Amino acid sequence: MSFNLEDAISKYRHFELNPTYVFFGLVIFVIYYWWESTRLKNPSRLPVIGRRWYELGNGKAKQRYLDDCLGLVRSCLEKHGDAFYLYTDSAYRLILSRKYVDMIRNEKRLNFIKAHAVRMDNGVKGFEPLASMTSDKRIVHAVAKHSLNRHLGTFIQPLNEESDYAVRQVLTDNPDYHEIMLKDCVWRMFAQIMSRVFINDKDYYRNPDWVHASSEYVELAAVAGFELRRFPKWAKPLAAPFFPNCRKLRSILHHINTLLKPLKESLDQQGLEDDPKSPLEFLYKQVRSQSEELGPMLIALCLVSYDGGAELFTHVLYSVLGNDQLVKDLRSEIINVVGKEGGFNKNALQNLVLMDSALKEAQRLHPESVLMLQRIAVEEVVLPDGLIIPKGTPMMVSGAHMLDASIWPDGDKFDGYRFYNLRKKADPSVSLASYNFTSTSPDQFSFGHGSQACPGRFFASYMQKILLCHVIMKYDASVTIPEEGASFQRGQSHVANPGLKARVRRRQEEIQL
């Protein structure tokens, strides 16, 4: 019997859609789509820690992560071993122990930039600088690599000059003890100094309006971003207008773009002198055809430098200033090293080994995050021990071992001499580089590790040391720790308490810096 298309179609000419069937069909489709999109790919059958069987949704799992991420990760490592899935602030992520650090260090299929793009609030008005940080162009990364690292020595003098100006402006020349809010003062100093490095135009780096706006944006971006973590990616642009901090963030960014307008116009009309070491010139060359991107790019640089650098420096200050003997020994080292060199240079900064130790110890005890080496698998990856990481899997490595007493004696206490003493006791056949603040290893990887380690860490070391020299040599200070502690955990983030106060007074430094 031959097939007649017309007869087949005629059977359905009078077919009517039943609304009930349509409704249930859509419901089934949505449920299936949601299940497929959220289904965890777990070919290695790793433990999954998150929602308990009696809980509806992931809200409780997320709250446990936010309340005590460090304790949760430690418990999971103890109970489940070196690899497991954990529900974090918005999704399940593969968490690995330090055992895997060297296995993944140079694995290009585990991508750092794309992992951050997933977490960042790209597409939300006011968060454009964060999108710049995670762009495939990797311009922010390139600035550190090509402008800062290649010309490190040329930044020493401007860093020194602006550190001197910043501490006098913020901490004042008052010879009597007076109280300051420590974290706020550190952020103001960083905003001042980094504006000198990135823009090098007095109309900006000596402009209180610019310094305040850029630092306020960076601080508020973290708070506003944290508020949006409760929403899925598609809902964030819809939810943001209802949050005061998100609205304020948009307003600040608009003000920043207004402040930068004369600079953009000047660059478009006159261009820049050929100065390969200038971060601003490098940025402008990258976005010349789209000069509206210059503002977000500059703020992205501020985000990277203020957020991590200022946070660490706050931890350094309250840790160091709480030990009178350490302050005395640091002053002695500065006098002997910087004084002998006649000022700051590469050799002097490299030979501040006790200061280097104090910086590395503060970073060990107060890492920016409990979970580090954030990556996402752009292809399926099979590690040497057989662990399979499916394509699209977000992952992180636990840094809980950095506080572990089995690795670091009295690992929960600050010891500014720790790496200084390890360096002195080291076997002559062992490289001392592993004890440097800028070095990375499976034991300490706050700067990342391998091919995707932070390219700006060498510049960060210079800045931290120069600014710390100015503070320690020019001021007597003591810090008051609030009842709730000097720092606290907020999810995976380790945050210095904004309520920290210090009593400071100007002293006469023994040498001119």
PDB file of N, CA and C in Angstrom, residues 94-134:
ATOM      1  N   LEU A  94      34.195  20.754  42.367  1.00  0.00           N
ATOM      2  CA  LEU A  94      35.141  19.709  42.716  1.00  0.00           C
ATOM      3  C   LEU A  94      36.226  20.323  43.593  1.00  0.00           C
ATOM      4  N   ILE A  95      36.410  19.776  44.786  1.00  0.00           N
ATOM      5  CA  ILE A  95      37.435  20.259  45.714  1.00  0.00           C
ATOM      6  C   ILE A  95      38.542  19.212  45.801  1.00  0.00           C
ATOM      7  N   LEU A  96      39.767  19.642  45.585  1.00  0.00           N
ATOM      8  CA  LEU A  96      40.923  18.749  45.632  1.00  0.00           C
ATOM      9  C   LEU A  96      41.838  19.134  46.786  1.00  0.00           C
ATOM     10  N   SER A  97      42.600  18.173  47.279  1.00  0.00           N
ATOM     11  CA  SER A  97      43.594  18.450  48.318  1.00  0.00           C
ATOM     12  C   SER A  97      44.904  18.883  47.668  1.00  0.00           C
ATOM     13  N   ARG A  98      45.868  19.278  48.489  1.00  0.00           N
ATOM     14  CA  ARG A  98      47.176  19.720  47.991  1.00  0.00           C
ATOM     15  C   ARG A  98      47.911  18.627  47.215  1.00  0.00           C
ATOM     16  N   LYS A  99      47.479  17.377  47.387  1.00  0.00           N
ATOM     17  CA  LYS A  99      48.084  16.261  46.656  1.00  0.00           C
ATOM     18  C   LYS A  99      48.061  16.501  45.142  1.00  0.00           C
ATOM     19  N   TYR A 100      47.051  17.232  44.683  1.00  0.00           N
ATOM     20  CA  TYR A 100      46.859  17.407  43.241  1.00  0.00           C
ATOM     21  C   TYR A 100      47.495  18.678  42.682  1.00  0.00           C
ATOM     22  N   VAL A 101      48.108  19.486  43.537  1.00  0.00           N
ATOM     23  CA  VAL A 101      48.596  20.795  43.091  1.00  0.00           C
ATOM     24  C   VAL A 101      49.572  20.671  41.922  1.00  0.00           C
ATOM     25  N   ASP A 102      50.562  19.809  42.045  1.00  0.00           N
ATOM     26  CA  ASP A 102      51.538  19.678  40.960  1.00  0.00           C
ATOM     27  C   ASP A 102      50.958  18.966  39.740  1.00  0.00           C
ATOM     28  N   MET A 103      49.918  18.164  39.945  1.00  0.00           N
ATOM     29  CA  MET A 103      49.288  17.481  38.810  1.00  0.00           C
ATOM     30  C   MET A 103      48.564  18.459  37.892  1.00  0.00           C
ATOM     31  N   ILE A 104      48.012  19.529  38.477  1.00  0.00           N
ATOM     32  CA  ILE A 104      47.201  20.448  37.670  1.00  0.00           C
ATOM     33  C   ILE A 104      47.921  21.759  37.352  1.00  0.00           C
ATOM     34  N   ARG A 105      49.116  21.958  37.875  1.00  0.00           N
ATOM     35  CA  ARG A 105      49.767  23.271  37.836  1.00  0.00           C
ATOM     36  C   ARG A 105      49.905  23.842  36.427  1.00  0.00           C
ATOM     37  N   ASN A 106      50.194  22.990  35.444  1.00  0.00           N
ATOM     38  CA  ASN A 106      50.391  23.477  34.079  1.00  0.00           C
ATOM     39  C   ASN A 106      49.366  22.903  33.099  1.00  0.00           C
ATOM     40  N   GLU A 107      48.258  22.413  33.634  1.00  0.00           N
ATOM     41  CA  GLU A 107      47.227  21.814  32.788  1.00  0.00           C
ATOM     42  C   GLU A 107      46.386  22.906  32.124  1.00  0.00           C
ATOM     43  N   LYS A 108      46.596  23.108  30.823  1.00  0.00           N
ATOM     44  CA  LYS A 108      45.928  24.199  30.106  1.00  0.00           C
ATOM     45  C   LYS A 108      44.435  23.957  29.934  1.00  0.00           C
ATOM     46  N   ARG A 109      44.008  22.710  30.028  1.00  0.00           N
ATOM     47  CA  ARG A 109      42.578  22.424  29.874  1.00  0.00           C
ATOM     48  C   ARG A 109      41.787  22.782  31.130  1.00  0.00           C
ATOM     49  N   LEU A 110      42.491  23.128  32.190  1.00  0.00           N
ATOM     50  CA  LEU A 110      41.856  23.646  33.409  1.00  0.00           C
ATOM     51  C   LEU A 110      42.112  25.145  33.422  1.00  0.00           C
ATOM     52  N   ASN A 111      41.093  25.930  33.080  1.00  0.00           N
ATOM     53  CA  ASN A 111      41.263  27.342  32.764  1.00  0.00           C
ATOM     54  C   ASN A 111      40.869  28.248  33.920  1.00  0.00           C
ATOM     55  N   PHE A 112      41.783  29.144  34.272  1.00  0.00           N
ATOM     56  CA  PHE A 112      41.574  30.084  35.379  1.00  0.00           C
ATOM     57  C   PHE A 112      40.627  31.219  34.988  1.00  0.00           C
ATOM     58  N   ILE A 113      40.852  31.835  33.830  1.00  0.00           N
ATOM     59  CA  ILE A 113      40.055  32.987  33.399  1.00  0.00           C
ATOM     60  C   ILE A 113      38.589  32.603  33.238  1.00  0.00           C
ATOM     61  N   LYS A 114      38.315  31.487  32.579  1.00  0.00           N
ATOM     62  CA  LYS A 114      36.925  31.072  32.357  1.00  0.00           C
ATOM     63  C   LYS A 114      36.244  30.692  33.673  1.00  0.00           C
ATOM     64  N   ALA A 115      37.014  30.171  34.619  1.00  0.00           N
ATOM     65  CA  ALA A 115      36.431  29.845  35.929  1.00  0.00           C
ATOM     66  C   ALA A 115      35.975  31.105  36.640  1.00  0.00           C
ATOM     67  N   HIS A 116      36.775  32.157  36.573  1.00  0.00           N
ATOM     68  CA  HIS A 116      36.395  33.420  37.201  1.00  0.00           C
ATOM     69  C   HIS A 116      35.214  34.062  36.480  1.00  0.00           C
ATOM     70  N   ALA A 117      35.135  33.867  35.168  1.00  0.00           N
ATOM     71  CA  ALA A 117      34.012  34.426  34.412  1.00  0.00           C
ATOM     72  C   ALA A 117      32.692  33.828  34.878  1.00  0.00           C
ATOM     73  N   VAL A 118      32.711  32.555  35.262  1.00  0.00           N
ATOM     74  CA  VAL A 118      31.500  31.898  35.759  1.00  0.00           C
ATOM     75  C   VAL A 118      31.058  32.512  37.075  1.00  0.00           C
ATOM     76  N   ARG A 119      32.018  32.839  37.945  1.00  0.00           N
ATOM     77  CA  ARG A 119      31.702  33.372  39.272  1.00  0.00           C
ATOM     78  C   ARG A 119      31.406  34.867  39.260  1.00  0.00           C
ATOM     79  N   MET A 120      32.036  35.598  38.331  1.00  0.00           N
ATOM     80  CA  MET A 120      31.857  37.043  38.302  1.00  0.00           C
ATOM     81  C   MET A 120      30.457  37.404  37.815  1.00  0.00           C
ATOM     82  N   ASP A 121      30.045  38.620  38.181  1.00  0.00           N
ATOM     83  CA  ASP A 121      28.696  39.066  37.839  1.00  0.00           C
ATOM     84  C   ASP A 121      28.691  39.777  36.488  1.00  0.00           C
ATOM     85  N   ASN A 122      29.203  39.078  35.467  1.00  0.00           N
ATOM     86  CA  ASN A 122      29.219  39.633  34.119  1.00  0.00           C
ATOM     87  C   ASN A 122      27.788  39.831  33.630  1.00  0.00           C
ATOM     88  N   GLY A 123      27.549  40.930  32.939  1.00  0.00           N
ATOM     89  CA  GLY A 123      26.218  41.192  32.422  1.00  0.00           C
ATOM     90  C   GLY A 123      25.358  42.020  33.344  1.00  0.00           C
ATOM     91  N   VAL A 124      25.826  42.299  34.558  1.00  0.00           N
ATOM     92  CA  VAL A 124      25.079  43.119  35.511  1.00  0.00           C
ATOM     93  C   VAL A 124      25.598  44.549  35.423  1.00  0.00           C
ATOM     94  N   LYS A 125      24.689  45.493  35.256  1.00  0.00           N
ATOM     95  CA  LYS A 125      25.074  46.898  35.162  1.00  0.00           C
ATOM     96  C   LYS A 125      25.832  47.333  36.420  1.00  0.00           C
ATOM     97  N   GLY A 126      26.957  47.984  36.212  1.00  0.00           N
ATOM     98  CA  GLY A 126      27.788  48.423  37.326  1.00  0.00           C
ATOM     99  C   GLY A 126      28.962  47.503  37.585  1.00  0.00           C
ATOM    100  N   PHE A 127      28.892  46.277  37.034  1.00  0.00           N
ATOM    101  CA  PHE A 127      29.956  45.293  37.256  1.00  0.00           C
ATOM    102  C   PHE A 127      30.843  45.123  36.019  1.00  0.00           C
ATOM    103  N   GLU A 128      30.810  46.076  35.111  1.00  0.00           N
ATOM    104  CA  GLU A 128      31.591  45.959  33.871  1.00  0.00           C
ATOM    105  C   GLU A 128      33.086  45.731  34.098  1.00  0.00           C
ATOM    106  N   PRO A 129      33.714  46.356  35.122  1.00  0.00           N
ATOM    107  CA  PRO A 129      35.139  46.080  35.347  1.00  0.00           C
ATOM    108  C   PRO A 129      35.430  44.610  35.644  1.00  0.00           C
ATOM    109  N   LEU A 130      34.482  43.918  36.273  1.00  0.00           N
ATOM    110  CA  LEU A 130      34.692  42.504  36.544  1.00  0.00           C
ATOM    111  C   LEU A 130      34.682  41.705  35.252  1.00  0.00           C
ATOM    112  N   ALA A 131      33.834  42.131  34.307  1.00  0.00           N
ATOM    113  CA  ALA A 131      33.831  41.476  32.998  1.00  0.00           C
ATOM    114  C   ALA A 131      35.167  41.682  32.296  1.00  0.00           C
ATOM    115  N   SER A 132      35.775  42.867  32.487  1.00  0.00           N
ATOM    116  CA  SER A 132      37.090  43.138  31.893  1.00  0.00           C
ATOM    117  C   SER A 132      38.144  42.188  32.447  1.00  0.00           C
ATOM    118  N   MET A 133      38.012  41.840  33.725  1.00  0.00           N
ATOM    119  CA  MET A 133      38.982  40.952  34.360  1.00  0.00           C
ATOM    120  C   MET A 133      38.926  39.548  33.779  1.00  0.00           C
ATOM    121  N   THR A 134      37.741  39.137  33.302  1.00  0.00           N
ATOM    122  CA  THR A 134      37.577  37.765  32.836  1.00  0.00           C
ATOM    123  C   THR A 134      37.432  37.679  31.324  1.00  0.00           C
TER     124      THR A 134
END
